Amino acid sequence: MFLYAGGLQLLRAQQTNGAYHIQIITNNPPIKSIRGLSVVDDNVVWVSGTGGMVGRSINGGDSWEWHQVKGCDSCDWRSLYAFNDRKALVLNAGEPAHLFLTEDGGQSWQQVYFNATPGIFFDAMTFYNEKEGIAIGDPLQQHFTLLRTHDGGKTWQLDPPSISPEAITGEAIFAASGTSLIATRDNRCFATGGTVARLHKAGKKWESLPIPIIQGQASTGVFSIAFLNARRGIAVGGDYKNDTLRANNCLLTSDGGHTWTAPHTAPGGYKSCVTYITPQLLITTGTSGTDISVNSGMDWKKIGEGFNCAAKARNGKRVFLAGKTIGRLEITPSRHK
């Protein structure tokens, strides 16, 4: 374990109701590519990514502890869920699948799930509550892979393919930011891309709904979804091989994903993550840059460089971004004379 306090950099953009700043709080983290981000509150932030590395801050990102999970230096921890400053889970994208748990702030890790099935590839993980969680993965035997826990991540069980949603040939989930999966009390769903883009919704049985975002190629589709409630949500994505392509990369729904509409002004290019900050204020990011909307996703404006993922504190107001660097969103209200 070692500590790191990064340099600071400000990227500013004026909006009608204030100035939005991405404050780079860690310029050179020891993780080449961060795709896992879990923000517990305004102080406790966890990140994960390549090299089997995990980072933790308990002071809002001002300083960090870095840990490498023993024996996992080749793992890319793209899925991360932190419960508090002590307990967190990391899950790699790739074969074989490793799922590790720490309960001492990353000092030690216990493997709680392993799967060496050929073709196994997990994309996202989240929790409904302190006990019940789910991880999703790409199709095996033409059905998506669903992994569940009912004891806070200590043990996990795979759903049989017969009760998992069926995939269309070439349909897959993107592990770009771990945000293609939603799990709340009243809304459990995940989004896909590739040959087809769909929203798969859990209920008495799985319901699969088309999302008319750019699709048809292995590099296209929905990369991230966010829901304000069971009905109102947003999907973003695009083509990661053509990340400046702006057309058909963002859609909004007001009926739980049954119908979708395009915003008036789309965000700029491929986006791998989107999140609600407030019902009106949203942020989306990707290799093409970071964009803000102040009118519920209808219009977007670029405010700075791109990241892989962004997340708002579950129990707080702060918003963090991560990729090659780690940033924190700052919002300064306008001064009116």
Short mmCIF file of N, CA and C in Angstrom, two decimals, residues 74-136:
data_model
loop_
_atom_site.label_atom_id
_atom_site.label_comp_id
_atom_site.label_asym_id
_atom_site.label_seq_id
_atom_site.Cartn_x
_atom_site.Cartn_y
_atom_site.Cartn_z
N SER A 74 -2.84 -9.45 -13.67
CA SER A 74 -3.33 -9.38 -15.05
C SER A 74 -4.83 -9.10 -15.11
N CYS A 75 -5.48 -8.96 -13.97
CA CYS A 75 -6.92 -8.72 -13.94
C CYS A 75 -7.25 -7.26 -14.21
N ASP A 76 -8.31 -7.05 -14.96
CA ASP A 76 -8.84 -5.71 -15.22
C ASP A 76 -10.16 -5.59 -14.46
N TRP A 77 -10.10 -4.92 -13.30
CA TRP A 77 -11.28 -4.80 -12.43
C TRP A 77 -12.22 -3.73 -12.99
N ARG A 78 -13.09 -4.12 -13.91
CA ARG A 78 -14.01 -3.15 -14.52
C ARG A 78 -15.30 -3.00 -13.74
N SER A 79 -15.60 -3.94 -12.87
CA SER A 79 -16.80 -3.85 -12.03
C SER A 79 -16.37 -3.70 -10.58
N LEU A 80 -16.94 -2.70 -9.90
CA LEU A 80 -16.56 -2.36 -8.53
C LEU A 80 -17.80 -1.90 -7.78
N TYR A 81 -17.96 -2.41 -6.55
CA TYR A 81 -19.03 -1.90 -5.69
C TYR A 81 -18.47 -1.76 -4.28
N ALA A 82 -18.54 -0.54 -3.75
CA ALA A 82 -18.07 -0.28 -2.39
C ALA A 82 -19.26 -0.02 -1.48
N PHE A 83 -19.26 -0.67 -0.32
CA PHE A 83 -20.33 -0.50 0.66
C PHE A 83 -20.03 0.66 1.61
N ASN A 84 -18.75 0.79 1.97
CA ASN A 84 -18.31 1.81 2.92
C ASN A 84 -16.80 1.97 2.77
N ASP A 85 -16.14 2.53 3.76
CA ASP A 85 -14.69 2.74 3.65
C ASP A 85 -13.90 1.46 3.89
N ARG A 86 -14.56 0.39 4.31
CA ARG A 86 -13.88 -0.87 4.62
C ARG A 86 -14.20 -1.99 3.62
N LYS A 87 -15.46 -2.05 3.20
CA LYS A 87 -15.93 -3.20 2.43
C LYS A 87 -16.17 -2.84 0.97
N ALA A 88 -15.61 -3.67 0.07
CA ALA A 88 -15.80 -3.47 -1.36
C ALA A 88 -15.61 -4.79 -2.09
N LEU A 89 -16.17 -4.86 -3.29
CA LEU A 89 -16.04 -6.02 -4.17
C LEU A 89 -15.50 -5.57 -5.52
N VAL A 90 -14.62 -6.39 -6.12
CA VAL A 90 -14.15 -6.13 -7.48
C VAL A 90 -14.33 -7.39 -8.31
N LEU A 91 -14.69 -7.18 -9.59
CA LEU A 91 -14.93 -8.27 -10.53
C LEU A 91 -14.25 -7.92 -11.84
N ASN A 92 -13.49 -8.85 -12.38
CA ASN A 92 -12.76 -8.56 -13.61
C ASN A 92 -13.61 -8.81 -14.84
N ALA A 93 -13.20 -8.19 -15.94
CA ALA A 93 -13.76 -8.46 -17.25
C ALA A 93 -12.77 -9.36 -17.98
N GLY A 94 -13.19 -10.56 -18.29
CA GLY A 94 -12.29 -11.49 -18.96
C GLY A 94 -12.38 -12.88 -18.39
N GLU A 95 -11.61 -13.75 -18.98
CA GLU A 95 -11.63 -15.18 -18.65
C GLU A 95 -10.27 -15.60 -18.09
N PRO A 96 -10.27 -16.30 -16.93
CA PRO A 96 -11.40 -16.68 -16.08
C PRO A 96 -11.91 -15.49 -15.26
N ALA A 97 -13.10 -15.66 -14.68
CA ALA A 97 -13.71 -14.60 -13.87
C ALA A 97 -13.27 -14.73 -12.42
N HIS A 98 -12.83 -13.61 -11.85
CA HIS A 98 -12.43 -13.55 -10.44
C HIS A 98 -13.26 -12.47 -9.75
N LEU A 99 -13.84 -12.81 -8.62
CA LEU A 99 -14.60 -11.85 -7.81
C LEU A 99 -14.02 -11.86 -6.40
N PHE A 100 -13.52 -10.69 -5.97
CA PHE A 100 -12.83 -10.60 -4.68
C PHE A 100 -13.55 -9.62 -3.76
N LEU A 101 -13.46 -9.91 -2.46
CA LEU A 101 -14.07 -9.10 -1.40
C LEU A 101 -13.01 -8.64 -0.41
N THR A 102 -13.06 -7.37 -0.04
CA THR A 102 -12.25 -6.87 1.07
C THR A 102 -13.17 -6.31 2.14
N GLU A 103 -12.79 -6.51 3.38
CA GLU A 103 -13.55 -5.95 4.50
C GLU A 103 -12.63 -5.17 5.45
N ASP A 104 -11.43 -4.87 4.95
CA ASP A 104 -10.48 -4.09 5.76
C ASP A 104 -9.85 -2.95 4.96
N GLY A 105 -10.65 -2.37 4.06
CA GLY A 105 -10.17 -1.22 3.31
C GLY A 105 -9.18 -1.53 2.21
N GLY A 106 -9.12 -2.78 1.77
CA GLY A 106 -8.22 -3.16 0.69
C GLY A 106 -6.90 -3.75 1.14
N GLN A 107 -6.70 -3.88 2.44
CA GLN A 107 -5.45 -4.47 2.94
C GLN A 107 -5.34 -5.94 2.57
N SER A 108 -6.47 -6.65 2.61
CA SER A 108 -6.49 -8.07 2.24
C SER A 108 -7.75 -8.34 1.44
N TRP A 109 -7.69 -9.40 0.61
CA TRP A 109 -8.79 -9.74 -0.28
C TRP A 109 -9.07 -11.23 -0.24
N GLN A 110 -10.34 -11.58 -0.30
CA GLN A 110 -10.77 -12.98 -0.32
C GLN A 110 -11.52 -13.24 -1.62
N GLN A 111 -11.13 -14.29 -2.34
CA GLN A 111 -11.86 -14.64 -3.56
C GLN A 111 -13.18 -15.32 -3.17
N VAL A 112 -14.29 -14.73 -3.63
CA VAL A 112 -15.61 -15.25 -3.27
C VAL A 112 -16.31 -15.91 -4.44
N TYR A 113 -15.72 -15.78 -5.65
CA TYR A 113 -16.30 -16.45 -6.81
C TYR A 113 -15.21 -16.60 -7.87
N PHE A 114 -15.25 -17.74 -8.57
CA PHE A 114 -14.30 -18.02 -9.65
C PHE A 114 -15.03 -18.83 -10.71
N ASN A 115 -14.79 -18.49 -11.98
CA ASN A 115 -15.44 -19.23 -13.07
C ASN A 115 -14.50 -19.25 -14.26
N ALA A 116 -14.10 -20.46 -14.66
CA ALA A 116 -13.18 -20.62 -15.78
C ALA A 116 -13.88 -21.14 -17.03
N THR A 117 -15.20 -21.03 -17.08
CA THR A 117 -15.94 -21.46 -18.26
C THR A 117 -15.45 -20.70 -19.50
N PRO A 118 -15.13 -21.39 -20.58
CA PRO A 118 -14.69 -20.69 -21.79
C PRO A 118 -15.72 -19.66 -22.24
N GLY A 119 -15.26 -18.46 -22.51
CA GLY A 119 -16.15 -17.40 -22.97
C GLY A 119 -16.76 -16.54 -21.88
N ILE A 120 -16.49 -16.87 -20.60
CA ILE A 120 -17.06 -16.08 -19.51
C ILE A 120 -16.52 -14.65 -19.56
N PHE A 121 -17.41 -13.68 -19.40
CA PHE A 121 -17.00 -12.27 -19.46
C PHE A 121 -18.05 -11.44 -18.75
N PHE A 122 -17.71 -10.94 -17.56
CA PHE A 122 -18.65 -10.12 -16.79
C PHE A 122 -18.44 -8.64 -17.12
N ASP A 123 -19.55 -7.90 -17.10
CA ASP A 123 -19.55 -6.51 -17.56
C ASP A 123 -19.92 -5.49 -16.50
N ALA A 124 -20.71 -5.87 -15.51
CA ALA A 124 -21.19 -4.89 -14.52
C ALA A 124 -21.66 -5.61 -13.27
N MET A 125 -21.66 -4.89 -12.16
CA MET A 125 -22.09 -5.44 -10.87
C MET A 125 -22.67 -4.31 -10.03
N THR A 126 -23.78 -4.57 -9.35
CA THR A 126 -24.35 -3.58 -8.44
C THR A 126 -25.19 -4.28 -7.40
N PHE A 127 -25.71 -3.50 -6.45
CA PHE A 127 -26.48 -4.05 -5.33
C PHE A 127 -27.81 -3.32 -5.20
N TYR A 128 -28.86 -4.11 -4.87
CA TYR A 128 -30.18 -3.53 -4.57
C TYR A 128 -30.17 -2.93 -3.17
N ASN A 129 -29.49 -3.60 -2.26
CA ASN A 129 -29.42 -3.20 -0.86
C ASN A 129 -28.12 -3.76 -0.28
N GLU A 130 -27.97 -3.77 1.01
CA GLU A 130 -26.72 -4.22 1.63
C GLU A 130 -26.47 -5.72 1.45
N LYS A 131 -27.50 -6.48 1.15
CA LYS A 131 -27.37 -7.94 1.06
C LYS A 131 -27.48 -8.46 -0.37
N GLU A 132 -28.41 -7.91 -1.14
CA GLU A 132 -28.73 -8.48 -2.45
C GLU A 132 -28.02 -7.73 -3.58
N GLY A 133 -27.26 -8.49 -4.37
CA GLY A 133 -26.54 -7.90 -5.49
C GLY A 133 -26.60 -8.77 -6.71
N ILE A 134 -26.19 -8.20 -7.84
CA ILE A 134 -26.22 -8.92 -9.11
C ILE A 134 -25.04 -8.49 -9.97
N ALA A 135 -24.51 -9.43 -10.73
CA ALA A 135 -23.51 -9.15 -11.76
C ALA A 135 -24.03 -9.74 -13.07
N ILE A 136 -23.74 -9.06 -14.17
CA ILE A 136 -24.19 -9.54 -15.47
C ILE A 136 -23.00 -9.71 -16.39
#
